[in-house]
XYZ file of C-alpha atoms in Angstrom:
550
model
C 0.172 0.132 -0.011
C 2.713 2.502 0.946
C 4.280 2.190 -2.645
C 0.502 2.444 -3.961
C 0.406 6.137 -2.123
C 4.220 7.285 -3.188
C 2.771 6.309 -6.840
C -0.458 8.800 -6.460
C 2.103 11.615 -4.762
C 4.329 11.999 -7.666
C 1.410 11.809 -10.224
C -0.186 14.476 -8.221
C 2.138 17.536 -9.244
C 2.044 16.283 -13.073
C -0.633 17.054 -15.223
C -3.181 14.987 -16.887
C -1.141 13.616 -20.095
C 2.419 13.210 -18.164
C 0.400 11.133 -15.157
C -0.932 8.905 -17.871
C 2.222 7.879 -19.392
C 3.692 7.500 -15.815
C 1.404 5.482 -14.421
C 1.301 3.309 -17.906
C 5.444 2.952 -17.211
C 4.717 1.908 -13.816
C 2.357 -0.904 -14.767
C 4.862 -2.278 -17.116
C 7.679 -2.180 -14.460
C 5.416 -3.770 -12.089
C 4.362 -6.331 -14.680
C 7.976 -6.936 -15.760
C 9.309 -7.281 -11.987
C 5.983 -10.297 -11.296
C 7.745 -12.222 -14.706
C 11.218 -11.981 -12.829
C 10.171 -12.870 -9.954
C 8.420 -16.278 -11.362
C 11.847 -17.049 -13.389
C 13.396 -16.662 -10.065
C 11.385 -18.907 -8.138
C 11.313 -21.635 -10.953
C 15.542 -21.577 -11.036
C 15.426 -22.101 -7.748
C 13.292 -25.201 -8.164
C 15.428 -26.721 -11.017
C 18.683 -24.888 -10.441
C 18.790 -25.830 -6.697
C 19.867 -21.964 -5.413
C 18.682 -21.189 -2.031
C 16.252 -19.419 -1.120
C 18.620 -17.059 1.390
C 20.893 -16.907 -1.707
C 18.137 -16.036 -3.847
C 17.443 -13.139 -1.809
C 20.254 -11.847 -0.127
C 19.636 -12.671 3.560
C 20.745 -15.295 5.996
C 17.369 -16.033 7.479
C 13.857 -15.208 6.963
C 12.636 -13.424 9.513
C 8.695 -12.784 9.605
C 6.428 -10.673 12.034
C 7.115 -11.385 15.748
C 4.744 -10.335 17.997
C 5.702 -7.978 20.932
C 6.809 -10.061 24.342
C 3.809 -8.175 25.491
C 1.564 -9.320 23.328
C 3.286 -12.723 23.094
C 2.135 -12.666 27.144
C -1.071 -11.747 26.658
C -2.014 -13.881 24.059
C -0.441 -16.913 26.277
C -2.534 -16.138 29.194
C -5.841 -15.694 27.135
C -5.138 -17.902 24.806
C -5.770 -21.552 26.043
C -8.098 -21.004 28.841
C -8.244 -24.872 29.417
C -4.452 -24.610 30.075
C -4.872 -23.231 33.467
C -8.948 -23.885 33.781
C -9.176 -27.876 33.337
C -8.321 -28.433 36.917
C -11.465 -26.498 38.564
C -13.681 -28.695 36.456
C -11.570 -31.982 37.443
C -13.145 -34.072 41.014
C -10.058 -34.100 43.605
C -9.022 -37.635 43.028
C -7.972 -36.716 39.632
C -5.299 -34.534 41.018
C -2.282 -36.516 39.795
C 1.445 -36.324 41.711
C 3.566 -34.257 39.166
C 5.960 -35.564 37.133
C 8.840 -32.712 37.596
C 10.825 -34.751 34.778
C 8.784 -34.244 32.572
C 7.420 -31.003 32.850
C 11.388 -29.794 33.121
C 11.541 -31.674 29.656
C 8.363 -30.426 28.038
C 9.628 -26.943 28.833
C 13.055 -27.303 27.212
C 11.431 -28.961 24.366
C 9.113 -25.875 23.857
C 12.680 -23.593 24.317
C 14.174 -25.991 21.303
C 10.835 -25.448 19.391
C 10.754 -21.573 19.631
C 14.857 -21.209 19.009
C 14.136 -22.728 15.914
C 10.986 -21.650 14.420
C 12.445 -17.898 15.613
C 13.266 -16.515 12.015
C 12.490 -19.327 10.078
C 9.467 -19.705 7.360
C 8.971 -23.917 7.307
C 7.437 -23.414 4.108
C 11.067 -21.808 2.789
C 12.718 -23.790 4.848
C 11.142 -27.008 3.234
C 12.123 -25.645 -0.171
C 15.316 -24.826 0.033
C 16.061 -28.012 1.767
C 14.936 -30.044 -1.522
C 17.820 -28.217 -3.124
C 20.640 -28.391 -1.651
C 23.365 -30.563 -2.775
C 23.690 -34.292 -0.139
C 26.747 -32.667 0.985
C 25.517 -29.609 1.594
C 22.489 -31.044 2.905
C 24.544 -33.079 5.473
C 26.296 -30.408 7.228
C 23.452 -28.232 7.024
C 21.128 -30.871 9.437
C 23.976 -31.701 11.862
C 24.535 -27.872 12.423
C 21.338 -26.679 12.581
C 20.110 -29.373 15.026
C 16.586 -28.936 14.051
C 15.217 -32.173 12.482
C 11.299 -31.636 11.398
C 8.668 -34.654 12.269
C 5.358 -33.757 10.164
C 2.009 -35.423 11.844
C -0.667 -35.859 9.431
C -3.752 -36.932 9.947
C -4.835 -39.986 8.522
C -9.065 -40.710 8.011
C -9.160 -42.774 11.308
C -11.252 -42.106 14.151
C -10.465 -39.525 16.324
C -9.491 -40.883 19.403
C -6.944 -42.559 17.058
C -6.073 -39.621 15.110
C -5.528 -38.019 18.373
C -3.468 -41.361 20.380
C -1.305 -40.917 17.194
C -0.639 -37.466 17.867
C 0.432 -38.040 21.065
C 3.068 -40.972 19.531
C 4.399 -38.376 17.155
C 4.868 -35.517 19.642
C 6.581 -37.976 22.020
C 9.182 -39.782 19.591
C 10.149 -36.190 18.000
C 10.654 -34.530 21.833
C 13.072 -37.719 22.480
C 15.001 -37.578 19.194
C 15.470 -33.755 18.843
C 12.648 -33.114 16.020
C 10.713 -30.249 16.090
C 6.843 -30.941 15.971
C 4.872 -29.855 13.281
C 1.047 -30.381 12.582
C -0.290 -30.555 8.960
C -2.645 -27.557 9.150
C -5.203 -29.457 6.787
C -6.694 -31.732 8.944
C -9.619 -30.670 11.995
C -6.594 -30.911 14.738
C -5.964 -27.364 14.461
C -8.965 -25.915 15.114
C -9.932 -28.207 18.048
C -6.596 -27.813 19.841
C -4.358 -25.109 21.563
C -0.923 -24.052 20.927
C 0.977 -25.916 22.522
C 3.779 -23.331 22.467
C 3.801 -20.023 24.279
C 6.026 -17.352 21.723
C 5.726 -20.167 18.127
C 3.055 -22.431 16.059
C 3.278 -25.767 15.524
C 1.177 -25.258 12.434
C 2.360 -25.568 8.744
C 1.717 -22.638 6.612
C -1.454 -23.574 4.359
C 1.049 -22.563 1.393
C 2.497 -25.557 2.625
C 3.527 -28.188 -0.110
C 1.785 -30.472 1.618
C 1.408 -33.008 -1.942
C 5.478 -33.723 -1.505
C 4.772 -34.958 2.374
C 2.276 -37.123 0.624
C 4.385 -38.466 -1.935
C 7.048 -38.673 0.008
C 9.535 -41.724 0.228
C 8.531 -44.592 2.418
C 10.467 -46.843 3.928
C 10.552 -49.311 1.593
C 12.151 -46.573 -0.812
C 14.482 -45.350 1.819
C 17.770 -46.505 1.287
C 19.591 -46.507 4.798
C 22.322 -48.479 4.286
C 23.291 -44.838 1.628
C 22.302 -42.943 4.523
C 24.454 -44.044 6.477
C 26.792 -43.799 5.081
C 26.677 -40.378 4.251
C 25.170 -40.554 0.649
C 21.558 -38.911 1.637
C 19.637 -39.945 -1.481
C 15.919 -38.519 0.440
C 15.402 -35.407 2.095
C 11.886 -36.387 3.268
C 10.929 -39.625 4.628
C 7.158 -41.102 5.347
C 6.516 -43.533 8.540
C 3.393 -45.232 7.358
C 2.451 -46.292 11.129
C -1.251 -47.299 10.232
C -2.348 -50.773 12.106
C -1.851 -52.890 8.241
C 1.728 -51.523 7.580
C 3.332 -53.222 5.262
C 6.651 -55.364 6.389
C 8.676 -52.431 4.967
C 6.826 -50.303 6.845
C 7.822 -52.303 9.921
C 11.503 -51.550 9.570
C 10.637 -48.502 12.204
C 10.513 -50.763 14.188
C 14.566 -52.193 13.716
C 16.953 -49.824 15.359
C 19.352 -50.002 12.511
C 16.847 -48.097 10.600
C 15.740 -45.491 13.306
C 19.237 -44.541 13.600
C 19.279 -44.116 9.214
C 16.181 -41.817 10.061
C 18.318 -39.673 12.534
C 19.849 -38.171 9.375
C 16.538 -37.128 7.787
C 16.569 -33.912 7.935
C 12.311 -34.253 7.522
C 10.185 -37.193 8.642
C 6.752 -37.456 7.640
C 4.375 -39.564 10.849
C 1.132 -40.956 9.850
C -1.071 -43.787 11.805
C -3.692 -45.059 13.828
C -2.114 -46.765 16.845
C -0.940 -45.300 20.323
C 3.139 -46.399 20.084
C 3.538 -44.926 24.116
C 4.443 -49.037 25.605
C 6.418 -50.259 21.929
C 8.988 -46.799 22.753
C 9.429 -48.640 26.106
C 11.121 -51.140 24.199
C 13.265 -49.484 22.086
C 16.907 -50.012 23.601
C 18.477 -46.574 23.174
C 14.401 -44.682 24.189
C 13.632 -47.060 27.191
C 16.100 -44.803 29.769
C 15.205 -42.064 29.025
C 11.533 -42.441 28.853
C 11.367 -43.816 32.692
C 13.173 -40.850 33.509
C 10.342 -38.510 32.240
C 7.616 -40.798 33.391
C 8.920 -42.756 36.650
C 4.753 -44.122 37.493
C 4.619 -45.075 33.621
C 0.786 -45.470 34.846
C 0.552 -41.967 33.716
C 2.573 -41.168 30.681
C -0.262 -40.668 28.810
C -2.576 -38.540 31.279
C 0.728 -35.988 31.058
C 1.166 -35.747 27.365
C -2.422 -35.094 26.818
C -3.281 -33.109 29.152
C -0.368 -30.848 28.037
C -0.825 -31.544 24.608
C -4.742 -32.555 23.913
C -6.185 -29.030 25.064
C -9.149 -27.871 23.775
C -8.960 -24.792 21.931
C -11.228 -21.864 23.467
C -14.545 -22.173 21.473
C -14.295 -26.096 21.991
C -13.807 -25.062 25.286
C -16.105 -22.741 26.378
C -19.160 -25.845 24.877
C -17.119 -28.279 27.396
C -17.966 -26.155 30.252
C -21.052 -25.332 29.293
C -22.637 -28.225 28.762
C -20.966 -29.485 32.157
C -22.061 -26.776 34.076
C -25.668 -26.896 33.175
C -26.041 -30.428 33.533
C -23.077 -32.649 35.067
C -22.631 -30.702 38.669
C -24.066 -30.393 42.003
C -24.111 -34.480 42.128
C -22.661 -36.869 44.518
C -21.282 -38.452 41.974
C -20.635 -38.116 38.001
C -20.485 -41.358 35.712
C -19.440 -40.920 32.179
C -20.513 -44.066 30.086
C -19.020 -44.698 27.077
C -20.730 -47.109 24.651
C -19.140 -48.031 21.174
C -19.721 -51.833 19.485
C -17.142 -53.627 17.824
C -16.858 -56.253 15.497
C -20.643 -56.464 14.323
C -21.685 -54.714 10.851
C -23.529 -51.255 12.011
C -21.309 -49.552 15.167
C -24.646 -47.878 15.134
C -26.947 -49.662 15.905
C -29.340 -50.052 19.121
C -28.914 -53.854 20.691
C -31.026 -55.318 23.831
C -28.590 -57.245 24.575
C -25.836 -55.095 24.753
C -28.132 -52.866 26.686
C -29.082 -55.448 29.512
C -24.939 -56.228 29.331
C -23.837 -52.981 30.306
C -26.973 -52.359 32.984
C -25.814 -55.272 34.829
C -22.653 -54.655 34.919
C -23.863 -50.950 36.573
C -25.661 -52.047 39.086
C -23.668 -55.339 39.337
C -19.904 -53.416 40.022
C -22.148 -51.062 42.461
C -21.828 -48.467 39.927
C -25.122 -47.651 39.864
C -28.289 -48.471 42.476
C -30.893 -51.096 41.254
C -34.038 -50.094 40.244
C -37.004 -52.204 42.153
C -39.720 -50.164 44.649
C -43.045 -49.340 42.569
C -43.356 -46.320 40.778
C -43.699 -43.259 42.863
C -42.198 -44.269 45.658
C -39.515 -41.500 46.625
C -37.230 -40.088 49.284
C -39.001 -38.510 51.572
C -37.290 -34.504 52.013
C -37.450 -32.208 54.555
C -38.610 -29.064 53.258
C -39.087 -25.978 54.372
C -42.559 -23.922 53.959
C -42.578 -22.102 50.724
C -41.305 -22.933 47.647
C -40.529 -26.691 46.630
C -36.694 -27.987 46.901
C -36.111 -30.451 44.684
C -33.712 -33.007 46.587
C -30.293 -33.532 45.403
C -29.159 -35.747 42.732
C -27.060 -38.671 43.954
C -25.851 -39.744 39.926
C -25.527 -37.783 37.163
C -24.743 -40.113 34.308
C -23.039 -39.431 30.741
C -23.617 -41.589 28.531
C -21.856 -41.265 24.434
C -23.113 -42.874 21.629
C -23.456 -42.765 18.247
C -26.828 -44.473 18.958
C -29.333 -42.708 21.031
C -31.095 -45.501 22.270
C -28.901 -46.329 25.116
C -29.548 -43.272 26.168
C -33.089 -43.637 26.027
C -33.751 -46.804 27.618
C -31.353 -45.960 30.632
C -33.302 -43.197 31.280
C -36.489 -43.957 31.171
C -35.440 -46.818 33.046
C -34.352 -44.675 36.150
C -37.060 -41.852 35.028
C -40.040 -44.717 35.806
C -38.929 -46.267 38.376
C -37.361 -45.683 41.841
C -34.110 -47.526 43.233
C -33.944 -49.844 45.712
C -31.848 -47.572 48.100
C -33.975 -44.487 46.767
C -31.335 -42.312 45.294
C -31.858 -39.957 42.476
C -30.282 -41.099 38.783
C -29.863 -38.440 36.411
C -29.016 -39.640 32.874
C -27.749 -37.082 30.160
C -26.445 -37.301 26.054
C -24.375 -34.816 23.844
C -24.602 -36.176 20.769
C -26.255 -39.485 19.247
C -25.061 -39.173 14.949
C -26.195 -42.323 14.372
C -23.191 -42.740 11.888
C -19.454 -42.018 11.759
C -18.232 -40.093 9.117
C -15.124 -37.898 10.742
C -17.238 -34.656 9.672
C -15.642 -31.440 11.549
C -19.140 -31.018 13.366
C -18.938 -34.723 14.061
C -15.134 -34.840 14.993
C -15.555 -31.191 17.781
C -18.901 -33.610 19.411
C -16.634 -35.811 19.934
C -13.862 -34.490 21.487
C -16.097 -32.458 23.711
C -17.622 -35.496 25.332
C -14.082 -37.032 26.017
C -13.541 -34.385 27.817
C -16.815 -34.198 29.909
C -15.698 -38.160 29.997
C -12.513 -37.365 31.151
C -14.088 -35.364 34.181
C -16.447 -38.085 35.874
C -15.335 -39.433 38.628
C -15.593 -42.806 37.921
C -15.855 -44.155 34.540
C -17.324 -47.101 31.792
C -15.738 -47.933 28.512
C -16.285 -50.511 25.666
C -12.994 -52.703 25.097
C -11.017 -51.578 22.211
C -12.317 -48.170 22.093
C -9.648 -45.536 21.913
C -12.848 -43.179 22.148
C -12.581 -43.869 26.075
C -8.956 -44.352 25.867
C -8.689 -40.762 25.029
C -10.921 -39.742 28.083
C -9.582 -42.222 30.751
C -5.810 -41.485 29.895
C -7.216 -37.278 30.414
C -8.993 -37.849 33.586
C -6.308 -40.565 35.022
C -9.347 -42.584 35.704
C -8.940 -46.451 35.785
C -12.047 -48.119 33.889
C -14.609 -50.404 34.739
C -14.469 -51.957 30.695
C -17.782 -53.873 29.357
C -16.515 -56.251 26.287
C -19.336 -54.901 23.690
C -17.634 -56.815 20.891
C -19.564 -59.223 18.422
C -23.053 -60.317 18.696
C -24.462 -60.235 22.302
C -27.737 -62.046 22.271
C -24.976 -65.210 21.452
C -22.386 -65.464 24.062
C -25.204 -67.073 26.424
C -21.669 -68.468 28.647
C -19.970 -65.651 29.159
C -19.863 -64.176 32.714
C -19.317 -61.656 34.694
C -15.691 -61.606 35.072
C -15.160 -62.000 31.283
C -17.202 -58.957 30.333
C -17.084 -56.746 32.874
C -13.725 -55.730 34.212
C -12.071 -53.326 36.151
C -9.163 -52.076 33.642
C -5.468 -52.864 35.342
C -4.021 -49.558 34.039
C -5.067 -45.969 33.056
C -3.283 -46.176 30.341
C -4.042 -46.610 25.841
C -3.470 -49.973 24.877
C -0.689 -50.430 21.854
C -3.151 -53.146 20.053
C -0.809 -53.426 17.503
C 3.206 -53.789 18.247
C 4.669 -54.846 15.596
C 8.027 -56.947 16.638
C 9.677 -57.946 13.828
C 11.208 -61.070 13.161
C 14.704 -61.057 13.614
C 15.679 -61.594 9.322
C 13.626 -58.169 9.136
C 15.986 -56.118 11.150
C 19.703 -56.687 10.884
C 20.220 -56.715 14.814
C 17.583 -59.129 16.272
C 15.346 -57.630 18.815
C 15.952 -59.955 21.507
C 19.107 -58.678 22.444
C 17.864 -56.293 25.225
C 20.062 -55.717 28.435
C 18.841 -58.557 31.259
C 17.619 -55.277 33.130
C 15.318 -53.928 29.727
C 13.786 -56.894 29.700
C 13.209 -57.327 33.833
C 11.900 -53.969 32.960
C 9.420 -55.077 29.814
C 8.271 -58.423 32.186
C 7.109 -56.032 34.913
C 5.748 -53.161 33.172
C 4.397 -53.840 30.232
C 1.318 -56.374 30.155
C -0.758 -58.228 27.217
C -3.683 -55.880 26.924
C -7.301 -57.277 28.688
C -9.467 -56.308 25.576
C -6.548 -56.883 22.736
C -3.959 -59.463 24.390
C -1.397 -59.304 20.827
C -0.817 -55.826 22.712
C 0.959 -53.868 25.021
C -0.060 -51.665 28.128
C 1.626 -49.501 30.632
C 1.571 -50.728 34.441
C 3.094 -49.502 36.675
C 0.948 -50.923 40.351
C 0.467 -54.070 39.625
């Protein structure tokens, strides 16, 4: 705008004819400049000229807010960071891990130092044009390797578990953690770092990440020899990964990846437990999380914080429906191994009810209709009796909520306590729209604020809620057709979780033939630790779960 104002000022001193000639000349100059800029950009990509050389600067420094602006925006940009404990019951006040808090502070400083004055889009393009030798020296000198988390197409719970895993690996391997801005998470989550963003800008060449070299194409021997053939490598760590993708779990592959400037992480798994089996990460991890059962809790309460718009919805729903009760119970219902996960199943409902009452999470019903507690009333306006239980039901199918609500509305409880049942959403079908993802995230947080929680087996949705709340869940097995499981016992279909931690469903232990170094060559101390602290998952025996207090 300043340039155009200066042009106008010059024109004001010229006669009309001169003005027209001057404007034509200026327009031609601007057009010529645009063409020259396009040619310059083309030379950057084809010839290999660095951006800094072309622009004649040593670094690209975007606008940086003043310190006072940073402090003010940081204190108000993420209210959930400071307010969440105001909504949690006292039982969720966990002991701090001083080592984790220090590591997270140190990482934030590292993130800020690497990000300040750097445009990641230009940095990526510049890295792509560097020679192998200059890339080697640049990467080792800058110590700012990057890991980009790209959202997959899995459910909200899986994506959040994957994000936490990717960040933990990034922190442990000294990489800057950046978030793909194309997904839903940037709008749902707070920025976790005070002086710099974790988001890649919308003009980033994301196609280059999507089409990056995979582990199957990555020549790790050449990389270890200093011959860099890949500037960016994509780690495809979903549950259905290929044998080549599983090379990530080989120590020599991870060593070679240390020399790659950019890594891309896409997954639908929680790999926290698996990281504890990596020889190079085990001791740092046990130092960060002395109580390994709280690993995900510390991580999620630092990273999975709702943005202010989402937090406003969480607190309004909580204050409207879930307060002023003796106990708040969260019930998360998720069907698995069935054709339609949103279908109501009467046998499944009776299993849930049998579990809730049999494990004393809710009272039984049985008195005649209309029989209520006799409350002492003072003269004047009627004052309703205090509600003993507020139950938050989360499910794709509304009828699970309706049946439980109607039961406790129409039939009195045997101990004459009052039960109030609520539901936030009932989508019926999971299609991962932004609105649906936002509702799911809100429900996870509301569940995490409960005094007690009931989850469904194999549900990553439930894992997020129990981890955020540091809640040991009561797990109901809702897999398959419940009506056909006539011989199932209470202990097998309704059991207390052995840990707060999520399960790593697919651990991918490669055989010795897949890795140059056999994965069984761990120290005796490490193996003993694994036997004591890594247990088979109750809902997925082939998986792993961190559990410290057994």
